[in-house]
Amino acid sequence: MKKGTLIILSFLCATVLFAQRQPATDEEKYLDAMHRHITSAKLFGYVCQFSDTTLRGRLAGSEGMAQAVEIVKGYFAQWNLLPAGPDGGYIQEYPHPTVEIEEGSTMEILFPLQTGKSKETVWLHKSYPWADGWFAGNYSGNGDITAEVVYAGFGVSAPELGYDDYQGIDVKGKIVLIEGETPNRSRSADSIALWYKHTLHQTKLANAVAHGAAGMLYYWVPGPNALYQPDFIYCNITESVVEDLFLGTGKTYKETIRKIYETHKPASFHTGKKARIKMVSTYKPQATGKNILGIVKGSDPQLADEYVVISAHLDHLGMIPYHIAGANDNNASTAALLGVAEALSESAVKPKRSVLFLSLDGEEAGLTGSSWYIRHPLIPKEKIKAIVNLEQMGAGEALSAAYAAHSPHLESYLLEANNKYVHRRLYTQSSPYLTRPRTDGAVFAKAGYPVADLRSAGGGYYHHPLDNPDSINPEILQSATQWLYWLAILLADGEGL
Ligand SMILES: [Zn+2]
């Protein structure tokens, strides 16, 4: 045999041997499962599946959300996750009245024009494109109103703090123009606590109703975290509409709001314009929310009744009145949760502790799923060693994590998981979670659980139709999911937790 042939033959044998070699170490077994199940193509497929218009934006309590829940449940069953719901099933159901918005909902602004010798006022109607001017108010009452628009700053009445946007203005039967947050920009814990309740959308809405307003133009991103009042009609608007409402008043929006911040004095006034808000909505008081819980059982007999929880909200905004997919918020995170659930359930080796996969409902509607869970826990709190909550895991180029200030030990796990096989730029920070909770992670942190909130960083859209699959970066989604996978393994095996 020629020397050259021999070399080729031995090379072929080595190749065959290499190809047949089974994963030997635990690490190789985990890697094998990761490469088979956590791929950008598969994860992006989940994002598209949950972003489909047939799920109608997955509003908590809606039919579209019920369908999305069935899909997640189906995957959990397919991968033999152990059901961890209340009656041996996967679902923790809870009351969740909701409002569904339908097409036919519109908003327009009416500008006065004096004409002819008699200076008679005629009203010019200006309509705006959906999403670039307005969104339906998620929890609006059903109705069609036309009324004067009164600017009322933040819509805050805080006598205990010496501040009232409604002082000196009459809004009875009128439409108030207000925005989110409060005039307080201090980040000190004390002042955040003092202003806390006035930052809530529910407080602002109730305050507008208490002052007799018939409706509201809310300069804030849309969302169902609101209060349903059958006779109160409202919608969300964007800055271009706010600027139009200031036209001809001798003021500008930017200067007005700057002065309020600077002086802490309200600057409310009648804009001289009218708005027509028509919302076609149906209240569904009997609707329910649904958390989904499935477990990959731990391998250590002593530690298997301890848990690492991976949570992500499945719900989004529903139809307002058109579809917003919520591809990054939060289908990318659902994809990551599913990717890790499948990889861990198919892995030839399992970590010591159990991993609970918790797909949450109602985050957008005021964090109702996580709030319900902490009031109705299904696993003793002390058995939960870490909660890793996922928010918007699929856009940008980097990764970030905020861990609760009371669980600083999580940081080393976050870093180590990224250093395993991911190696993305990773920003970590301790979060005191002082503001109103904006993530399910914050709800768990406030309840005393050890929590880290994970997300991808550096891109994406928020509560806007552009948050669709086109804005997803499948490569960062794959990295984020692999990061999560190693994090779950490291935490489930971690000592001293
Ligand atoms: Zn979200």
Short mmCIF file of N, CA, C and O in Angstrom, two decimals, residues 99-182:
data_model
loop_
_atom_site.label_atom_id
_atom_site.label_comp_id
_atom_site.label_asym_id
_atom_site.label_seq_id
_atom_site.Cartn_x
_atom_site.Cartn_y
_atom_site.Cartn_z
N VAL A 99 -61.16 43.84 28.16
CA VAL A 99 -61.90 44.64 27.19
C VAL A 99 -61.31 44.37 25.82
O VAL A 99 -60.10 44.47 25.64
N GLU A 100 -62.17 44.01 24.87
CA GLU A 100 -61.67 43.81 23.52
C GLU A 100 -62.09 44.98 22.63
O GLU A 100 -63.25 45.36 22.60
N ILE A 101 -61.10 45.51 21.92
CA ILE A 101 -61.31 46.68 21.06
C ILE A 101 -61.51 46.19 19.62
O ILE A 101 -60.81 45.29 19.17
N GLU A 102 -62.44 46.82 18.94
CA GLU A 102 -62.72 46.37 17.58
C GLU A 102 -62.44 47.46 16.55
O GLU A 102 -62.31 48.62 16.89
N GLU A 103 -62.38 47.02 15.30
CA GLU A 103 -62.21 47.97 14.20
C GLU A 103 -63.39 48.93 14.17
O GLU A 103 -64.48 48.59 14.61
N GLY A 104 -63.13 50.12 13.62
CA GLY A 104 -64.16 51.16 13.68
C GLY A 104 -63.78 52.20 14.72
O GLY A 104 -64.32 53.29 14.75
N SER A 105 -62.83 51.85 15.59
CA SER A 105 -62.32 52.80 16.57
C SER A 105 -61.45 53.83 15.84
O SER A 105 -60.62 53.46 15.01
N THR A 106 -61.67 55.11 16.16
CA THR A 106 -60.92 56.18 15.48
C THR A 106 -60.70 57.35 16.42
O THR A 106 -61.33 57.46 17.47
N MET A 107 -59.81 58.26 16.01
CA MET A 107 -59.60 59.48 16.77
C MET A 107 -59.32 60.60 15.79
O MET A 107 -58.61 60.39 14.80
N GLU A 108 -59.89 61.79 16.01
CA GLU A 108 -59.51 62.94 15.21
C GLU A 108 -59.53 64.20 16.06
O GLU A 108 -60.19 64.25 17.10
N ILE A 109 -58.77 65.20 15.61
CA ILE A 109 -58.71 66.48 16.32
C ILE A 109 -59.48 67.51 15.47
O ILE A 109 -59.39 67.51 14.25
N LEU A 110 -60.24 68.38 16.16
CA LEU A 110 -61.04 69.41 15.49
C LEU A 110 -60.43 70.78 15.80
O LEU A 110 -60.29 71.15 16.97
N PHE A 111 -60.08 71.51 14.71
CA PHE A 111 -59.46 72.83 14.86
C PHE A 111 -60.49 73.90 14.51
O PHE A 111 -61.17 73.80 13.48
N PRO A 112 -60.61 74.96 15.35
CA PRO A 112 -61.61 76.00 15.06
C PRO A 112 -61.13 76.94 13.95
O PRO A 112 -59.95 77.25 13.87
N LEU A 113 -62.08 77.35 13.16
CA LEU A 113 -61.74 78.31 12.10
C LEU A 113 -62.88 79.33 12.04
O LEU A 113 -64.05 78.95 11.92
N GLN A 114 -62.51 80.62 12.18
CA GLN A 114 -63.54 81.65 12.09
C GLN A 114 -63.71 82.06 10.63
O GLN A 114 -62.71 82.36 9.96
N THR A 115 -64.95 82.03 10.16
CA THR A 115 -65.14 82.34 8.74
C THR A 115 -66.17 83.44 8.55
O THR A 115 -67.02 83.68 9.41
N GLY A 116 -66.06 84.07 7.41
CA GLY A 116 -67.05 85.05 6.99
C GLY A 116 -67.08 86.28 7.88
O GLY A 116 -66.29 86.44 8.81
N LYS A 117 -68.03 87.18 7.58
CA LYS A 117 -68.14 88.42 8.33
C LYS A 117 -68.58 88.16 9.75
O LYS A 117 -68.19 88.84 10.69
N SER A 118 -69.43 87.16 9.91
CA SER A 118 -69.99 86.88 11.24
C SER A 118 -69.00 86.15 12.14
O SER A 118 -69.26 85.92 13.30
N LYS A 119 -67.82 85.82 11.56
CA LYS A 119 -66.80 85.10 12.32
C LYS A 119 -67.37 83.83 12.96
O LYS A 119 -67.09 83.50 14.10
N GLU A 120 -68.20 83.21 12.22
CA GLU A 120 -68.79 81.95 12.70
C GLU A 120 -67.69 80.88 12.77
O GLU A 120 -66.82 80.82 11.91
N THR A 121 -67.72 80.06 13.82
CA THR A 121 -66.69 79.03 13.97
C THR A 121 -67.09 77.75 13.25
O THR A 121 -68.17 77.22 13.50
N VAL A 122 -66.24 77.34 12.36
CA VAL A 122 -66.43 75.99 11.81
C VAL A 122 -65.25 75.13 12.29
O VAL A 122 -64.19 75.66 12.61
N TRP A 123 -65.47 73.86 12.36
CA TRP A 123 -64.44 72.98 12.91
C TRP A 123 -63.85 72.11 11.81
O TRP A 123 -64.55 71.37 11.13
N LEU A 124 -62.52 72.24 11.65
CA LEU A 124 -61.82 71.41 10.66
C LEU A 124 -61.38 70.11 11.32
O LEU A 124 -60.74 70.13 12.38
N HIS A 125 -61.72 69.01 10.70
CA HIS A 125 -61.36 67.70 11.28
C HIS A 125 -60.03 67.23 10.70
O HIS A 125 -59.85 67.24 9.50
N LYS A 126 -59.15 66.81 11.58
CA LYS A 126 -57.90 66.21 11.09
C LYS A 126 -57.78 64.81 11.68
O LYS A 126 -57.82 64.63 12.89
N SER A 127 -57.63 63.84 10.78
CA SER A 127 -57.43 62.48 11.28
C SER A 127 -55.94 62.13 11.18
O SER A 127 -55.20 62.76 10.44
N TYR A 128 -55.54 61.15 11.93
CA TYR A 128 -54.12 60.78 12.03
C TYR A 128 -53.96 59.30 11.72
O TYR A 128 -54.86 58.51 12.02
N PRO A 129 -52.80 58.95 11.18
CA PRO A 129 -52.59 57.52 10.92
C PRO A 129 -52.47 56.74 12.23
O PRO A 129 -51.90 57.24 13.21
N TRP A 130 -53.02 55.56 12.23
CA TRP A 130 -52.87 54.68 13.38
C TRP A 130 -51.39 54.44 13.64
O TRP A 130 -50.60 54.34 12.70
N ALA A 131 -51.03 54.39 14.90
CA ALA A 131 -49.66 54.13 15.36
C ALA A 131 -48.73 55.34 15.21
O ALA A 131 -47.83 55.53 16.00
N ASP A 132 -48.93 56.16 14.17
CA ASP A 132 -48.13 57.38 14.07
C ASP A 132 -48.88 58.57 14.64
O ASP A 132 -48.38 59.69 14.64
N GLY A 133 -50.10 58.34 15.09
CA GLY A 133 -50.87 59.40 15.74
C GLY A 133 -51.61 58.90 16.97
O GLY A 133 -51.62 59.55 18.01
N TRP A 134 -52.20 57.73 16.83
CA TRP A 134 -53.04 57.25 17.93
C TRP A 134 -53.08 55.72 17.98
O TRP A 134 -52.78 55.05 16.99
N PHE A 135 -53.44 55.21 19.12
CA PHE A 135 -53.79 53.80 19.34
C PHE A 135 -55.08 53.79 20.15
O PHE A 135 -55.29 54.69 20.97
N ALA A 136 -55.89 52.78 19.95
CA ALA A 136 -57.09 52.67 20.79
C ALA A 136 -56.68 52.50 22.24
O ALA A 136 -55.68 51.85 22.55
N GLY A 137 -57.46 53.10 23.13
CA GLY A 137 -57.23 52.89 24.57
C GLY A 137 -57.66 51.47 24.91
O GLY A 137 -58.82 51.12 24.73
N ASN A 138 -56.72 50.68 25.40
CA ASN A 138 -56.97 49.25 25.60
C ASN A 138 -58.23 48.95 26.44
O ASN A 138 -58.97 48.03 26.14
N TYR A 139 -58.43 49.72 27.49
CA TYR A 139 -59.56 49.46 28.39
C TYR A 139 -60.62 50.55 28.29
O TYR A 139 -61.35 50.83 29.24
N SER A 140 -60.70 51.18 27.12
CA SER A 140 -61.67 52.25 26.95
C SER A 140 -63.10 51.72 27.03
O SER A 140 -63.37 50.58 26.67
N GLY A 141 -64.00 52.57 27.49
CA GLY A 141 -65.42 52.27 27.36
C GLY A 141 -65.82 52.32 25.90
O GLY A 141 -65.04 52.77 25.04
N ASN A 142 -67.04 51.87 25.61
CA ASN A 142 -67.56 51.87 24.25
C ASN A 142 -68.34 53.17 24.03
O ASN A 142 -69.27 53.45 24.80
N GLY A 143 -67.96 53.94 23.01
CA GLY A 143 -68.71 55.17 22.78
C GLY A 143 -68.04 56.07 21.78
O GLY A 143 -66.94 55.79 21.30
N ASP A 144 -68.73 57.18 21.49
CA ASP A 144 -68.29 58.12 20.47
C ASP A 144 -68.50 59.51 21.05
O ASP A 144 -69.63 59.97 21.19
N ILE A 145 -67.42 60.19 21.44
CA ILE A 145 -67.57 61.51 22.07
C ILE A 145 -66.81 62.57 21.29
O ILE A 145 -65.76 62.30 20.70
N THR A 146 -67.37 63.76 21.29
CA THR A 146 -66.67 64.93 20.75
C THR A 146 -66.73 65.99 21.84
O THR A 146 -67.82 66.33 22.32
N ALA A 147 -65.59 66.48 22.26
CA ALA A 147 -65.58 67.46 23.36
C ALA A 147 -64.30 68.29 23.31
O ALA A 147 -63.33 67.93 22.63
N GLU A 148 -64.32 69.42 24.02
CA GLU A 148 -63.14 70.28 24.13
C GLU A 148 -61.99 69.53 24.79
O GLU A 148 -62.21 68.71 25.68
N VAL A 149 -60.79 69.89 24.37
CA VAL A 149 -59.60 69.25 24.96
C VAL A 149 -58.94 70.22 25.93
O VAL A 149 -58.61 71.36 25.59
N VAL A 150 -58.75 69.73 27.15
CA VAL A 150 -58.09 70.53 28.19
C VAL A 150 -56.76 69.87 28.54
O VAL A 150 -56.72 68.68 28.88
N TYR A 151 -55.68 70.65 28.43
CA TYR A 151 -54.37 70.12 28.80
C TYR A 151 -54.26 70.08 30.33
O TYR A 151 -54.49 71.08 31.00
N ALA A 152 -53.95 68.90 30.87
CA ALA A 152 -53.87 68.76 32.32
C ALA A 152 -52.58 68.03 32.73
O ALA A 152 -52.60 67.15 33.61
N GLY A 153 -51.47 68.43 32.10
CA GLY A 153 -50.14 67.97 32.54
C GLY A 153 -50.02 66.47 32.70
O GLY A 153 -50.19 65.71 31.74
N PHE A 154 -49.75 66.07 33.93
CA PHE A 154 -49.59 64.64 34.23
C PHE A 154 -50.90 64.01 34.71
O PHE A 154 -50.94 62.82 35.01
N GLY A 155 -51.94 64.85 34.84
CA GLY A 155 -53.22 64.31 35.34
C GLY A 155 -53.13 63.87 36.78
O GLY A 155 -53.84 62.97 37.21
N VAL A 156 -52.26 64.55 37.54
CA VAL A 156 -52.01 64.14 38.93
C VAL A 156 -52.67 65.12 39.91
O VAL A 156 -52.52 66.33 39.76
N SER A 157 -53.40 64.58 40.88
CA SER A 157 -53.86 65.38 42.02
C SER A 157 -53.22 64.79 43.27
O SER A 157 -53.61 63.72 43.71
N ALA A 158 -52.24 65.50 43.79
CA ALA A 158 -51.50 65.00 44.96
C ALA A 158 -51.47 66.08 46.04
O ALA A 158 -50.44 66.73 46.26
N PRO A 159 -52.61 66.30 46.71
CA PRO A 159 -52.65 67.37 47.73
C PRO A 159 -51.58 67.18 48.80
O PRO A 159 -51.03 68.16 49.30
N GLU A 160 -51.28 65.92 49.12
CA GLU A 160 -50.27 65.66 50.14
C GLU A 160 -48.88 66.12 49.71
O GLU A 160 -47.98 66.28 50.53
N LEU A 161 -48.71 66.36 48.41
CA LEU A 161 -47.42 66.82 47.91
C LEU A 161 -47.51 68.24 47.36
O LEU A 161 -46.57 68.75 46.74
N GLY A 162 -48.69 68.86 47.58
CA GLY A 162 -48.86 70.25 47.15
C GLY A 162 -48.89 70.41 45.64
O GLY A 162 -48.46 71.44 45.11
N TYR A 163 -49.41 69.40 44.94
CA TYR A 163 -49.42 69.48 43.48
C TYR A 163 -50.76 68.99 42.94
O TYR A 163 -51.22 67.91 43.32
N ASP A 164 -51.39 69.80 42.05
CA ASP A 164 -52.66 69.36 41.47
C ASP A 164 -52.82 69.91 40.06
O ASP A 164 -53.04 71.11 39.86
N ASP A 165 -52.70 69.01 39.06
CA ASP A 165 -52.87 69.43 37.67
C ASP A 165 -54.28 69.92 37.37
O ASP A 165 -54.49 70.59 36.36
N TYR A 166 -55.26 69.57 38.19
CA TYR A 166 -56.65 69.94 37.93
C TYR A 166 -57.07 71.23 38.62
O TYR A 166 -58.20 71.67 38.47
N GLN A 167 -56.12 71.82 39.38
CA GLN A 167 -56.46 73.05 40.09
C GLN A 167 -56.77 74.17 39.08
O GLN A 167 -56.01 74.39 38.14
N GLY A 168 -57.91 74.83 39.28
CA GLY A 168 -58.23 76.00 38.47
C GLY A 168 -58.70 75.69 37.06
O GLY A 168 -58.84 76.61 36.24
N ILE A 169 -58.95 74.46 36.72
CA ILE A 169 -59.52 74.16 35.40
C ILE A 169 -60.79 73.33 35.58
O ILE A 169 -60.91 72.58 36.54
N ASP A 170 -61.69 73.49 34.63
CA ASP A 170 -62.94 72.74 34.68
C ASP A 170 -62.92 71.71 33.54
O ASP A 170 -62.85 72.09 32.38
N VAL A 171 -62.94 70.45 33.89
CA VAL A 171 -62.86 69.43 32.84
C VAL A 171 -64.16 68.62 32.72
O VAL A 171 -64.20 67.59 32.04
N LYS A 172 -65.21 69.10 33.38
CA LYS A 172 -66.48 68.35 33.34
C LYS A 172 -66.98 68.19 31.91
O LYS A 172 -67.14 69.16 31.18
N GLY A 173 -67.20 66.95 31.51
CA GLY A 173 -67.70 66.65 30.17
C GLY A 173 -66.67 66.87 29.08
O GLY A 173 -66.96 66.77 27.90
N LYS A 174 -65.42 67.18 29.46
CA LYS A 174 -64.39 67.48 28.47
C LYS A 174 -63.41 66.31 28.35
O LYS A 174 -63.49 65.32 29.07
N ILE A 175 -62.49 66.49 27.40
CA ILE A 175 -61.46 65.46 27.19
C ILE A 175 -60.15 66.01 27.74
O ILE A 175 -59.73 67.11 27.36
N VAL A 176 -59.53 65.27 28.66
CA VAL A 176 -58.25 65.75 29.20
C VAL A 176 -57.09 65.18 28.38
O VAL A 176 -57.13 64.03 27.94
N LEU A 177 -56.10 66.04 28.19
CA LEU A 177 -54.85 65.62 27.54
C LEU A 177 -53.81 65.51 28.64
O LEU A 177 -53.45 66.52 29.25
N ILE A 178 -53.39 64.27 28.92
CA ILE A 178 -52.39 64.10 29.98
C ILE A 178 -51.30 63.12 29.53
O ILE A 178 -51.44 62.46 28.50
N GLU A 179 -50.24 63.03 30.33
CA GLU A 179 -49.18 62.09 29.98
C GLU A 179 -48.79 61.23 31.18
O GLU A 179 -49.25 61.46 32.30
N GLY A 180 -47.94 60.26 30.92
CA GLY A 180 -47.53 59.32 31.97
C GLY A 180 -46.58 59.97 32.97
O GLY A 180 -46.11 61.09 32.80
N GLU A 181 -46.32 59.25 34.06
CA GLU A 181 -45.39 59.66 35.11
C GLU A 181 -45.88 60.90 35.88
O GLU A 181 -47.06 61.22 35.85
N THR A 182 -44.95 61.59 36.55
CA THR A 182 -45.29 62.72 37.42
C THR A 182 -44.24 63.81 37.24
O THR A 182 -43.23 63.58 36.57
#
